[in-house]
Coordinates of C-alpha atoms in Angstrom, one line a residue:
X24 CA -76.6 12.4 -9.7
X25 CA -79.3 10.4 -8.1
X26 CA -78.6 8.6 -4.5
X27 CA -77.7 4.8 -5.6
X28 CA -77.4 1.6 -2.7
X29 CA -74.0 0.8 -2.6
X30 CA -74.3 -2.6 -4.3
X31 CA -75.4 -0.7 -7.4
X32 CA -72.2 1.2 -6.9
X33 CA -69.5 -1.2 -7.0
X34 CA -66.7 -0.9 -9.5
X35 CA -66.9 -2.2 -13.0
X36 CA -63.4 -2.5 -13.7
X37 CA -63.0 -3.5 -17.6
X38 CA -65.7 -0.7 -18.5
X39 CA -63.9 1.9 -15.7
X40 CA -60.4 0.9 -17.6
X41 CA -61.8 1.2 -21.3
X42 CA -63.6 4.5 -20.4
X43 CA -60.0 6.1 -19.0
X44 CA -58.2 4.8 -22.3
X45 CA -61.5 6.2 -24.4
X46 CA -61.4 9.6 -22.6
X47 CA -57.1 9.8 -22.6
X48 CA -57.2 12.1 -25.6
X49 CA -59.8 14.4 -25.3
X50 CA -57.3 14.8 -21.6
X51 CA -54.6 15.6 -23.9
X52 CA -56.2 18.2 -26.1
X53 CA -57.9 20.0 -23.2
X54 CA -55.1 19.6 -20.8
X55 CA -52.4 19.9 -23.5
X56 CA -51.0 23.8 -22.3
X57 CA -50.6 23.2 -18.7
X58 CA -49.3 19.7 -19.6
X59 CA -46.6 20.9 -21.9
X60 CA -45.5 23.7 -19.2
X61 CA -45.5 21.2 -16.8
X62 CA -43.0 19.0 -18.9
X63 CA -40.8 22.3 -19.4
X64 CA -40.5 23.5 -15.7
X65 CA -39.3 19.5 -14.8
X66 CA -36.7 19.7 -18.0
X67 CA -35.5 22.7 -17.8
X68 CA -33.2 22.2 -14.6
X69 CA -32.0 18.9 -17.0
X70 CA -31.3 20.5 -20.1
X71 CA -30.7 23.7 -19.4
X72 CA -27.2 24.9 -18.1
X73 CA -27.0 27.1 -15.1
X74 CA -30.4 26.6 -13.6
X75 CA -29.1 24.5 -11.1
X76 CA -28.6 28.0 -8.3
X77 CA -33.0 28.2 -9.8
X78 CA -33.6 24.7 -8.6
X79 CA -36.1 25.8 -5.7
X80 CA -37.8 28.6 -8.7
X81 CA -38.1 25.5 -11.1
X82 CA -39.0 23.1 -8.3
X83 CA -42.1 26.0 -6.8
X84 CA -43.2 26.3 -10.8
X85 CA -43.8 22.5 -11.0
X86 CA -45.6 22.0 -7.9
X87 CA -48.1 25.1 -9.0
X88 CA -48.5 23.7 -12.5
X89 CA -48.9 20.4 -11.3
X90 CA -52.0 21.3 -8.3
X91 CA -53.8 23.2 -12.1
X92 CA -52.6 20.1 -14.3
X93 CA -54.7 18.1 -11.7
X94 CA -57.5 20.3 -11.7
X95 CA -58.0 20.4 -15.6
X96 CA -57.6 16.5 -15.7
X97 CA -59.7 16.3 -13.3
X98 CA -62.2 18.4 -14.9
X99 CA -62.1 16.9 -17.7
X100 CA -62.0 13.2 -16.4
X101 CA -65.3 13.6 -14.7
X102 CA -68.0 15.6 -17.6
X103 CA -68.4 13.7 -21.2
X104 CA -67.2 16.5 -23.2
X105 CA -65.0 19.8 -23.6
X106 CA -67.3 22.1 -23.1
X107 CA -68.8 20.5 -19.8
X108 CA -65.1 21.1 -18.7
X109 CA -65.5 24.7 -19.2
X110 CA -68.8 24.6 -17.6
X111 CA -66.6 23.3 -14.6
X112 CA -64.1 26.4 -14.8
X113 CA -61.6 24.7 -17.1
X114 CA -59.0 27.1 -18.7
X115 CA -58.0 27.8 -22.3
X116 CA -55.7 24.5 -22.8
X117 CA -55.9 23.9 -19.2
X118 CA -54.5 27.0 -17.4
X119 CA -56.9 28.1 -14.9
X120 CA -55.9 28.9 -11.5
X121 CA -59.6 29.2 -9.3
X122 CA -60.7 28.6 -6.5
X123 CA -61.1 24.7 -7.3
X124 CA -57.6 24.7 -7.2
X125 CA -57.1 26.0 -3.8
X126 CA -59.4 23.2 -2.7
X127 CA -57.8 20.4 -4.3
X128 CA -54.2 21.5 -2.3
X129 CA -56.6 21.7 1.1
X130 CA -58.8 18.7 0.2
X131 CA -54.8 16.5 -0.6
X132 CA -53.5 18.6 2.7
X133 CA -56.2 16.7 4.6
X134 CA -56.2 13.3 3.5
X135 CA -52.0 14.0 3.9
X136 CA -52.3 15.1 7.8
X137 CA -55.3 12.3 7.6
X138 CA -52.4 9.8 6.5
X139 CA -49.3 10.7 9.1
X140 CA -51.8 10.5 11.6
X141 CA -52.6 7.2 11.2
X142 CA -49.4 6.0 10.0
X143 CA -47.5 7.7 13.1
X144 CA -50.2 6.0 15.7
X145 CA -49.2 2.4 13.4
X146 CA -45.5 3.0 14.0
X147 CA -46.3 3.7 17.7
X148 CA -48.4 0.4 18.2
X149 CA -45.5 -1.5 16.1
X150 CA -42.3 0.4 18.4
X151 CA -44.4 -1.1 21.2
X152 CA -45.2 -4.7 20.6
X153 CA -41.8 -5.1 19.5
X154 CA -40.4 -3.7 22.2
X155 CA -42.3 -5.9 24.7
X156 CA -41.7 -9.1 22.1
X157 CA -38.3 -8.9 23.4
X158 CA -36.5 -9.9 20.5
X159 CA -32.8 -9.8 20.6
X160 CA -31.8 -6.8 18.5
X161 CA -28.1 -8.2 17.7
X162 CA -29.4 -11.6 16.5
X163 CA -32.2 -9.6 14.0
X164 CA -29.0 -6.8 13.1
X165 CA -26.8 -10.0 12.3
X166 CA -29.8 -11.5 10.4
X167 CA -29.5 -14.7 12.7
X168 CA -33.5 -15.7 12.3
X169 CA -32.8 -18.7 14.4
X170 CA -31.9 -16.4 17.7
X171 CA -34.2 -13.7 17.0
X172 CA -36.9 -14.9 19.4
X173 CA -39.6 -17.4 20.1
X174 CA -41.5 -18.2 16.8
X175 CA -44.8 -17.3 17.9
X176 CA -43.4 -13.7 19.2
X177 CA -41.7 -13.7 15.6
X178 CA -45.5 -13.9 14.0
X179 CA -46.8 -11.6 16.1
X180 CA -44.7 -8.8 15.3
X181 CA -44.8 -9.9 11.7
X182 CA -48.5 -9.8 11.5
X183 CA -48.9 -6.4 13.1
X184 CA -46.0 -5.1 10.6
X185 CA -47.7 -6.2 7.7
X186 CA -51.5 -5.0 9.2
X187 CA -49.5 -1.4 9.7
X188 CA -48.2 -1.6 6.4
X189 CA -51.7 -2.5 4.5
X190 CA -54.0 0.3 6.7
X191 CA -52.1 3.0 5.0
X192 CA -52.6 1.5 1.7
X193 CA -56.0 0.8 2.3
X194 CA -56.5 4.2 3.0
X195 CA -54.6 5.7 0.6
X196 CA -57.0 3.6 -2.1
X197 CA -60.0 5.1 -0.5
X198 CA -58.9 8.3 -0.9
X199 CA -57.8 8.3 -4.3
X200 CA -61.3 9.8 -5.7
X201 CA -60.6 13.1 -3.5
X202 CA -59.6 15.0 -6.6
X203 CA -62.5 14.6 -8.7
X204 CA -65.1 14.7 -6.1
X205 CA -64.0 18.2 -5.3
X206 CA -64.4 19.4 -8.5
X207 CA -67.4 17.5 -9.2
X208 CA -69.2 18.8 -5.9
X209 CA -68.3 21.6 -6.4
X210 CA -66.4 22.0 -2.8
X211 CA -63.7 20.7 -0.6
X212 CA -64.2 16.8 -0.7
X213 CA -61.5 14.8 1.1
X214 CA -62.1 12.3 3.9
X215 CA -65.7 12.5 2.8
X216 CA -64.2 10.6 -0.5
X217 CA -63.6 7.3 1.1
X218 CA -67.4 7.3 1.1
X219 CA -67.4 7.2 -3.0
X220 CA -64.8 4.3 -2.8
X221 CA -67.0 1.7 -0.1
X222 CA -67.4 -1.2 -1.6
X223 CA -64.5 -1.2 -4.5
X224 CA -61.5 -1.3 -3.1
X225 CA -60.1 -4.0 -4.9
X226 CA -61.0 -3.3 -8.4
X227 CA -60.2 0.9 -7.5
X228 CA -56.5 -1.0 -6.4
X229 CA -56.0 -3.2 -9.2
X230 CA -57.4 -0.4 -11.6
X231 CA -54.4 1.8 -10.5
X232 CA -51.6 -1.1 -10.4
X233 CA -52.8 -1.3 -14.4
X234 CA -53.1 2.7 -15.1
X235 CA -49.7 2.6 -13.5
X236 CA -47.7 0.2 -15.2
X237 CA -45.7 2.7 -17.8
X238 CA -44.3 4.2 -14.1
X239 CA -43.6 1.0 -13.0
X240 CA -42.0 -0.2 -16.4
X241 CA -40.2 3.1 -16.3
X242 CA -38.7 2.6 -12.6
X243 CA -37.7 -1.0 -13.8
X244 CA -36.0 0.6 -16.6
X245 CA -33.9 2.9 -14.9
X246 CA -33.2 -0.3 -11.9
X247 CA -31.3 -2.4 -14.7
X248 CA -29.4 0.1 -15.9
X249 CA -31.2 0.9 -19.4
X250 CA -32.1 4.3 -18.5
X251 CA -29.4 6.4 -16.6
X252 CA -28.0 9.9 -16.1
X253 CA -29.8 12.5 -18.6
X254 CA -32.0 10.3 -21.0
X255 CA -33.6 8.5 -17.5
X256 CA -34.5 11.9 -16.5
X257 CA -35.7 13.4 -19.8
X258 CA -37.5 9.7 -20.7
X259 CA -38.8 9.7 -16.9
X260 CA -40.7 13.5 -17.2
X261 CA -42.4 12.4 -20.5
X262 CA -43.7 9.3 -19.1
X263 CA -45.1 10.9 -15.6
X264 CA -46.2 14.0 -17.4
X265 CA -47.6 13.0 -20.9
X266 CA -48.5 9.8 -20.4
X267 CA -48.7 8.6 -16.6
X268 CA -50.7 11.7 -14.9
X269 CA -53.3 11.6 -17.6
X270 CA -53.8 8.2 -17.9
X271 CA -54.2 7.7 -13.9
X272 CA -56.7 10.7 -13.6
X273 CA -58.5 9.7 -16.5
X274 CA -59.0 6.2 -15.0
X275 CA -60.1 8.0 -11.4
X276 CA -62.8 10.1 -13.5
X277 CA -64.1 6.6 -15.4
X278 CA -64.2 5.6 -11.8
X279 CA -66.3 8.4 -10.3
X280 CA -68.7 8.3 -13.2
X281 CA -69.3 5.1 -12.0
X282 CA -69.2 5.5 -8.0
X283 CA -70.5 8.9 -7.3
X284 CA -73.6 9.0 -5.6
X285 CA -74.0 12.8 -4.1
X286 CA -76.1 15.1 -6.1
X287 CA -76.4 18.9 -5.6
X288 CA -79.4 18.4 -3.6
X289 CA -77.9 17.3 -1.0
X290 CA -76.1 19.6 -0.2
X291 CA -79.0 22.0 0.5

């Protein structure tokens, strides 16, 4: 891909959204293996008696076949047909297990470390100003609002709370492209991603609020008491597996289509 300005690169967000909900089933049919495995190893400690002592087995299986569901999503996602997929190392039904993989779990172990970094250095900054606010712990324990403190003190600390809670999610945003920029540069690709991102981070946010909405109906679901015991669990692993994990990557590739701006000269 040709270098683009970055105005040239900002998000279209109704064409990003129809592309992910265009591309969802060709996701399905090339990812369908490693998808259906991926369902099993998070049912079977449900349905199946005695696996409970094989939690950690079943537990280590779904983390593996999760890092290669990503990767053939991901692979898929980001090429306009099956057979660019395979050009990109995708598997028979989505079971590979390459080195792309191993990048995707140190490109998400980066932007991770990346991530309690700055969150821990936040919670340092917000321990401190609180502390020297002087707010009376008793009167905020006992919810008396009225004794906590001097009001201005009060927005002070609320202001840096709320700017420690948004970095992270700003961040977090910006880094969301990490998968498919490693598999479509061919190499490791993670704080380098927030580069793909500049520019869009409020139709990249409100993209994934929408993707996200049959995990957020789900969680709502199981809140009221709808869902519960076995059927949440069984009615929870469909969602996030079949439905939820291809629909968000598949949004995240429409959105690199549209963002990506490296091409393979560059890295020359």
């Amino acid at each position: 891909m040709s270098h683009r300005d970055v105005g040239s690169r900002r998000l279209k967000l109704t064409r990003a959204l129809g592309d992910a909900l265009a591309t969802l089933p060709r996701l399905w049919i090339g990812a369908a293996g490693v998808l259906a495995l991926l369902l099993a190893a998070c049912l079977a400690p449900v349905l199946v008696e005695g696996l409970g002592a094989a939690s950690a087995g079943t537990t280590g299986a779904a983390v593996v076949l999760a890092v290669v569901a990503v990767g053939a999503l991901a692979r898929l996602s980001i090429t306009p047909s099956l057979k660019a997929a395979r050009d990109l190392g995708l598997g028979p039904l989505g079971l590979q297990f390459r080195w792309p993989e191993l990048r995707l779990v140190g490109a998400a172990l980066l932007c991770l470390i990346f991530l309690a970094m700055i969150v821990s250095v936040l919670g340092v900054i917000v321990l401190a100003i609180a502390g020297g606010a002087e707010l009376n712990v008793e009167a905020i324990q006992a919810r008396d609002w009225a004794a906590v403190g001097a009001p201005w003190r009060l927005a002070v600390v609320g202001a840096v709370v709320a700017g420690a809670l948004i970095i992270p999610l700003v961040l977090t945003v910006r880094l969301s492209l990490f998968a498919q920029a490693t598999l479509g540069r061919r190499q490791m690709v993670s704080l380098n991603s927030m580069g793909i991102a500049y520019g869009s981070f409020w139709a990249l946010l409100l993209g994934l609020i929408i993707v996200n909405l049959p995990k957020i109906g789900l969680f709502a679901l199981i809140a009221s008491g709808v869902l519960g015991g076995v059927t949440a669990s069984v009615v929870g692993a469909i969602t996030l597996v079949a439905v939820q994990l291809p629909l968000t990557m598949a949004f995240l590739g429409a959105a690199y289509r549209q963002l990506e701006y490296w091409s393979p000269e560059e890295a020359k």
